[in-house]
Amino acid sequence: MSTFESEKLIPVTILTGFLGSGKTTLLNNILNDNTHGMKFAVIENEFGEVGVDDRVLSENVDEELIEVMNGCICCTVRGDLVVALKKLYKRIDQFDGIIIETTGLADPAPVCQTFFIDEDIQKMYQLDSVITVTDAKYILERLAEEKPEGVENESVEQVAFADKILLNKIDLVDEETLVKIETKLKSMNPTAAVQRTEQSKVNPKDILNLRAFELQRVLDFDPEFLAEDAEHEHDATVSSIAVKCEEPVNLAMLENWINRLIRTEGANLYRYKGIINVKGMDQKFIFQGVGMIFTGGFDKTNWKKGETRENRFVFIGKNLDHEFYKKGFLACQEDQPLRFSVGAKVYANVGEYTPGIVIQQWDEGNAYRIELEDGEQTNVWAPIDIDAYIKERS
């Protein structure tokens, strides 16, 4: 008889949902709520080489936070998930449940599958429920997105596998749109309850200890669910760009650059988030964005004594120019010298490179103010000092 058979099964809640839907906010809401009386271990997955969410999660996670980095938890790092689960079980007396927050690009199927095809895991844990968070502003667009042949639409999979769906950010759309979304979600997953939320605020009892995951329901719509050789293929046009550095950032430049980015690249940006070390400030500046919606501000959490004041920035999207994004962020560093003096003849990118003259540096947080030689003395701004916005004219 296995040593695990006489022990209790630890309930596992999987939080899934597309990038920017509000999963980390939901997780923090659960961890900061004192009414459920539970202590959790958290397994968090980031799609990229640099983690951001571990710096913004509630301190109530403490040492029970395990990060699964640089890949999607449903494929390249699923073996790491099994290792993490077995490691956590050795400290079973320290927590009452596990919450797994997947990357927004994860298909929940292989994650759920882990709890049924590994014999040891079956004796340690019970998959309690899959909670899918959807973004009312973007979910219909994501569900309708056409993928290359053989590539799954992650948003569709996340809705189909849900035991409960949180329709989040309802304040961003009207009632007619909400009803349309709910009708669509119900047509895709008739058995999942849909609950409207703002800022992922829910009563913990609405999503914890539901005992809602039913294997037979999953097998009814996905007969290959328990096939160990099932493949999950991501859209190759989607990638992540991660930047990490310690030099303080000029906040005005960063905000101006991001504002320009979302105007020109917003359609391709699924998610971007970061923690910024602003010179002269003890508070961390935390920002995040989805598409053309950007929010940011100084957090109530100060940099801790001895903590490395490190900038972390992650972009996730389609057809992203990695070099452009990396150079752009690094150019926002506080002590970065500018290449062009006032009076320098340059080319300014205004959709096409147009001759102009630098007439001011550091204008309203922008690196340069440029007067175009267009006969109308049009003034434009280069938010940061890289060739994508301003380059030398001989």
PDB file of N, CA and C in Angstrom, residues 250-296:
ATOM      1  N   ASN A 250      13.806  56.746 -16.436  1.00  0.00           N
ATOM      2  CA  ASN A 250      13.140  58.039 -16.542  1.00  0.00           C
ATOM      3  C   ASN A 250      11.667  57.762 -16.804  1.00  0.00           C
ATOM      4  N   LEU A 251      10.824  58.001 -15.813  1.00  0.00           N
ATOM      5  CA  LEU A 251       9.419  57.602 -15.889  1.00  0.00           C
ATOM      6  C   LEU A 251       8.672  58.331 -16.996  1.00  0.00           C
ATOM      7  N   ALA A 252       8.944  59.610 -17.164  1.00  0.00           N
ATOM      8  CA  ALA A 252       8.246  60.370 -18.208  1.00  0.00           C
ATOM      9  C   ALA A 252       8.546  59.793 -19.595  1.00  0.00           C
ATOM     10  N   MET A 253       9.815  59.456 -19.820  1.00  0.00           N
ATOM     11  CA  MET A 253      10.182  58.867 -21.107  1.00  0.00           C
ATOM     12  C   MET A 253       9.491  57.525 -21.308  1.00  0.00           C
ATOM     13  N   LEU A 254       9.467  56.709 -20.241  1.00  0.00           N
ATOM     14  CA  LEU A 254       8.843  55.398 -20.349  1.00  0.00           C
ATOM     15  C   LEU A 254       7.369  55.528 -20.692  1.00  0.00           C
ATOM     16  N   GLU A 255       6.653  56.414 -20.005  1.00  0.00           N
ATOM     17  CA  GLU A 255       5.228  56.585 -20.264  1.00  0.00           C
ATOM     18  C   GLU A 255       4.973  57.107 -21.673  1.00  0.00           C
ATOM     19  N   ASN A 256       5.790  58.058 -22.109  1.00  0.00           N
ATOM     20  CA  ASN A 256       5.623  58.583 -23.471  1.00  0.00           C
ATOM     21  C   ASN A 256       5.889  57.511 -24.516  1.00  0.00           C
ATOM     22  N   TRP A 257       6.905  56.701 -24.266  1.00  0.00           N
ATOM     23  CA  TRP A 257       7.223  55.620 -25.204  1.00  0.00           C
ATOM     24  C   TRP A 257       6.089  54.608 -25.267  1.00  0.00           C
ATOM     25  N   ILE A 258       5.574  54.198 -24.107  1.00  0.00           N
ATOM     26  CA  ILE A 258       4.479  53.220 -24.093  1.00  0.00           C
ATOM     27  C   ILE A 258       3.234  53.789 -24.758  1.00  0.00           C
ATOM     28  N   ASN A 259       2.932  55.069 -24.502  1.00  0.00           N
ATOM     29  CA  ASN A 259       1.777  55.685 -25.150  1.00  0.00           C
ATOM     30  C   ASN A 259       1.894  55.644 -26.665  1.00  0.00           C
ATOM     31  N   ARG A 260       3.107  55.882 -27.160  1.00  0.00           N
ATOM     32  CA  ARG A 260       3.298  55.809 -28.613  1.00  0.00           C
ATOM     33  C   ARG A 260       3.202  54.367 -29.093  1.00  0.00           C
ATOM     34  N   LEU A 261       3.759  53.443 -28.297  1.00  0.00           N
ATOM     35  CA  LEU A 261       3.687  52.025 -28.661  1.00  0.00           C
ATOM     36  C   LEU A 261       2.257  51.547 -28.830  1.00  0.00           C
ATOM     37  N   ILE A 262       1.400  51.874 -27.855  1.00  0.00           N
ATOM     38  CA  ILE A 262       0.050  51.340 -27.912  1.00  0.00           C
ATOM     39  C   ILE A 262      -0.765  51.972 -29.039  1.00  0.00           C
ATOM     40  N   ARG A 263      -0.362  53.167 -29.466  1.00  0.00           N
ATOM     41  CA  ARG A 263      -1.045  53.756 -30.623  1.00  0.00           C
ATOM     42  C   ARG A 263      -0.656  53.048 -31.909  1.00  0.00           C
ATOM     43  N   THR A 264       0.610  52.638 -32.004  1.00  0.00           N
ATOM     44  CA  THR A 264       1.097  52.064 -33.257  1.00  0.00           C
ATOM     45  C   THR A 264       1.130  50.539 -33.260  1.00  0.00           C
ATOM     46  N   GLU A 265       1.292  49.926 -32.059  1.00  0.00           N
ATOM     47  CA  GLU A 265       1.464  48.478 -31.981  1.00  0.00           C
ATOM     48  C   GLU A 265       0.382  47.793 -31.145  1.00  0.00           C
ATOM     49  N   GLY A 266      -0.587  48.562 -30.673  1.00  0.00           N
ATOM     50  CA  GLY A 266      -1.570  48.036 -29.731  1.00  0.00           C
ATOM     51  C   GLY A 266      -2.276  46.783 -30.194  1.00  0.00           C
ATOM     52  N   ALA A 267      -2.567  46.713 -31.485  1.00  0.00           N
ATOM     53  CA  ALA A 267      -3.287  45.544 -32.006  1.00  0.00           C
ATOM     54  C   ALA A 267      -2.486  44.261 -31.860  1.00  0.00           C
ATOM     55  N   ASN A 268      -1.167  44.376 -31.810  1.00  0.00           N
ATOM     56  CA  ASN A 268      -0.308  43.197 -31.712  1.00  0.00           C
ATOM     57  C   ASN A 268       0.124  42.885 -30.280  1.00  0.00           C
ATOM     58  N   LEU A 269      -0.157  43.776 -29.350  1.00  0.00           N
ATOM     59  CA  LEU A 269       0.285  43.581 -27.970  1.00  0.00           C
ATOM     60  C   LEU A 269      -0.819  42.906 -27.160  1.00  0.00           C
ATOM     61  N   TYR A 270      -0.613  41.638 -26.844  1.00  0.00           N
ATOM     62  CA  TYR A 270      -1.569  40.929 -26.010  1.00  0.00           C
ATOM     63  C   TYR A 270      -1.448  41.356 -24.550  1.00  0.00           C
ATOM     64  N   ARG A 271      -0.209  41.527 -24.116  1.00  0.00           N
ATOM     65  CA  ARG A 271       0.030  41.778 -22.687  1.00  0.00           C
ATOM     66  C   ARG A 271       1.400  42.399 -22.510  1.00  0.00           C
ATOM     67  N   TYR A 272       1.489  43.375 -21.615  1.00  0.00           N
ATOM     68  CA  TYR A 272       2.785  43.927 -21.223  1.00  0.00           C
ATOM     69  C   TYR A 272       2.672  44.358 -19.769  1.00  0.00           C
ATOM     70  N   LYS A 273       3.732  44.146 -19.031  1.00  0.00           N
ATOM     71  CA  LYS A 273       3.701  44.434 -17.604  1.00  0.00           C
ATOM     72  C   LYS A 273       5.121  44.639 -17.115  1.00  0.00           C
ATOM     73  N   GLY A 274       5.245  45.357 -16.030  1.00  0.00           N
ATOM     74  CA  GLY A 274       6.596  45.596 -15.543  1.00  0.00           C
ATOM     75  C   GLY A 274       6.625  46.193 -14.148  1.00  0.00           C
ATOM     76  N   ILE A 275       7.784  46.099 -13.550  1.00  0.00           N
ATOM     77  CA  ILE A 275       8.095  46.728 -12.261  1.00  0.00           C
ATOM     78  C   ILE A 275       9.318  47.602 -12.485  1.00  0.00           C
ATOM     79  N   ILE A 276       9.193  48.873 -12.145  1.00  0.00           N
ATOM     80  CA  ILE A 276      10.208  49.846 -12.544  1.00  0.00           C
ATOM     81  C   ILE A 276      10.845  50.513 -11.338  1.00  0.00           C
ATOM     82  N   ASN A 277      12.165  50.642 -11.406  1.00  0.00           N
ATOM     83  CA  ASN A 277      12.944  51.376 -10.428  1.00  0.00           C
ATOM     84  C   ASN A 277      13.080  52.817 -10.922  1.00  0.00           C
ATOM     85  N   VAL A 278      12.300  53.726 -10.319  1.00  0.00           N
ATOM     86  CA  VAL A 278      12.336  55.135 -10.711  1.00  0.00           C
ATOM     87  C   VAL A 278      13.290  55.880  -9.799  1.00  0.00           C
ATOM     88  N   LYS A 279      14.189  56.614 -10.392  1.00  0.00           N
ATOM     89  CA  LYS A 279      15.225  57.302  -9.628  1.00  0.00           C
ATOM     90  C   LYS A 279      14.607  58.251  -8.598  1.00  0.00           C
ATOM     91  N   GLY A 280      15.093  58.163  -7.356  1.00  0.00           N
ATOM     92  CA  GLY A 280      14.640  59.045  -6.299  1.00  0.00           C
ATOM     93  C   GLY A 280      13.362  58.623  -5.612  1.00  0.00           C
ATOM     94  N   MET A 281      12.784  57.479  -6.017  1.00  0.00           N
ATOM     95  CA  MET A 281      11.529  57.014  -5.426  1.00  0.00           C
ATOM     96  C   MET A 281      11.756  55.716  -4.666  1.00  0.00           C
ATOM     97  N   ASP A 282      11.210  55.641  -3.456  1.00  0.00           N
ATOM     98  CA  ASP A 282      11.328  54.420  -2.672  1.00  0.00           C
ATOM     99  C   ASP A 282      10.271  53.385  -3.052  1.00  0.00           C
ATOM    100  N   GLN A 283       9.170  53.861  -3.680  1.00  0.00           N
ATOM    101  CA  GLN A 283       8.115  52.939  -4.080  1.00  0.00           C
ATOM    102  C   GLN A 283       8.420  52.319  -5.444  1.00  0.00           C
ATOM    103  N   LYS A 284       7.930  51.109  -5.615  1.00  0.00           N
ATOM    104  CA  LYS A 284       8.019  50.465  -6.927  1.00  0.00           C
ATOM    105  C   LYS A 284       6.941  51.042  -7.838  1.00  0.00           C
ATOM    106  N   PHE A 285       7.303  51.294  -9.099  1.00  0.00           N
ATOM    107  CA  PHE A 285       6.300  51.692 -10.088  1.00  0.00           C
ATOM    108  C   PHE A 285       5.881  50.433 -10.835  1.00  0.00           C
ATOM    109  N   ILE A 286       4.608  50.102 -10.743  1.00  0.00           N
ATOM    110  CA  ILE A 286       4.095  48.883 -11.367  1.00  0.00           C
ATOM    111  C   ILE A 286       3.097  49.260 -12.449  1.00  0.00           C
ATOM    112  N   PHE A 287       3.257  48.687 -13.629  1.00  0.00           N
ATOM    113  CA  PHE A 287       2.312  48.977 -14.702  1.00  0.00           C
ATOM    114  C   PHE A 287       1.954  47.695 -15.439  1.00  0.00           C
ATOM    115  N   GLN A 288       0.853  47.758 -16.142  1.00  0.00           N
ATOM    116  CA  GLN A 288       0.438  46.644 -16.966  1.00  0.00           C
ATOM    117  C   GLN A 288      -0.476  47.158 -18.060  1.00  0.00           C
ATOM    118  N   GLY A 289      -0.588  46.376 -19.108  1.00  0.00           N
ATOM    119  CA  GLY A 289      -1.450  46.779 -20.203  1.00  0.00           C
ATOM    120  C   GLY A 289      -1.934  45.586 -20.993  1.00  0.00           C
ATOM    121  N   VAL A 290      -3.080  45.773 -21.616  1.00  0.00           N
ATOM    122  CA  VAL A 290      -3.654  44.797 -22.548  1.00  0.00           C
ATOM    123  C   VAL A 290      -4.082  45.575 -23.776  1.00  0.00           C
ATOM    124  N   GLY A 291      -3.490  45.265 -24.920  1.00  0.00           N
ATOM    125  CA  GLY A 291      -3.842  46.020 -26.120  1.00  0.00           C
ATOM    126  C   GLY A 291      -3.560  47.496 -25.917  1.00  0.00           C
ATOM    127  N   MET A 292      -4.611  48.315 -26.064  1.00  0.00           N
ATOM    128  CA  MET A 292      -4.441  49.757 -25.946  1.00  0.00           C
ATOM    129  C   MET A 292      -4.861  50.291 -24.579  1.00  0.00           C
ATOM    130  N   ILE A 293      -5.095  49.396 -23.634  1.00  0.00           N
ATOM    131  CA  ILE A 293      -5.461  49.808 -22.278  1.00  0.00           C
ATOM    132  C   ILE A 293      -4.237  49.678 -21.381  1.00  0.00           C
ATOM    133  N   PHE A 294      -3.795  50.814 -20.846  1.00  0.00           N
ATOM    134  CA  PHE A 294      -2.570  50.862 -20.046  1.00  0.00           C
ATOM    135  C   PHE A 294      -2.874  51.487 -18.696  1.00  0.00           C
ATOM    136  N   THR A 295      -2.389  50.871 -17.627  1.00  0.00           N
ATOM    137  CA  THR A 295      -2.504  51.456 -16.294  1.00  0.00           C
ATOM    138  C   THR A 295      -1.165  51.318 -15.581  1.00  0.00           C
ATOM    139  N   GLY A 296      -0.876  52.286 -14.745  1.00  0.00           N
ATOM    140  CA  GLY A 296       0.373  52.218 -13.996  1.00  0.00           C
ATOM    141  C   GLY A 296       0.368  53.207 -12.848  1.00  0.00           C
TER     142      GLY A 296
END
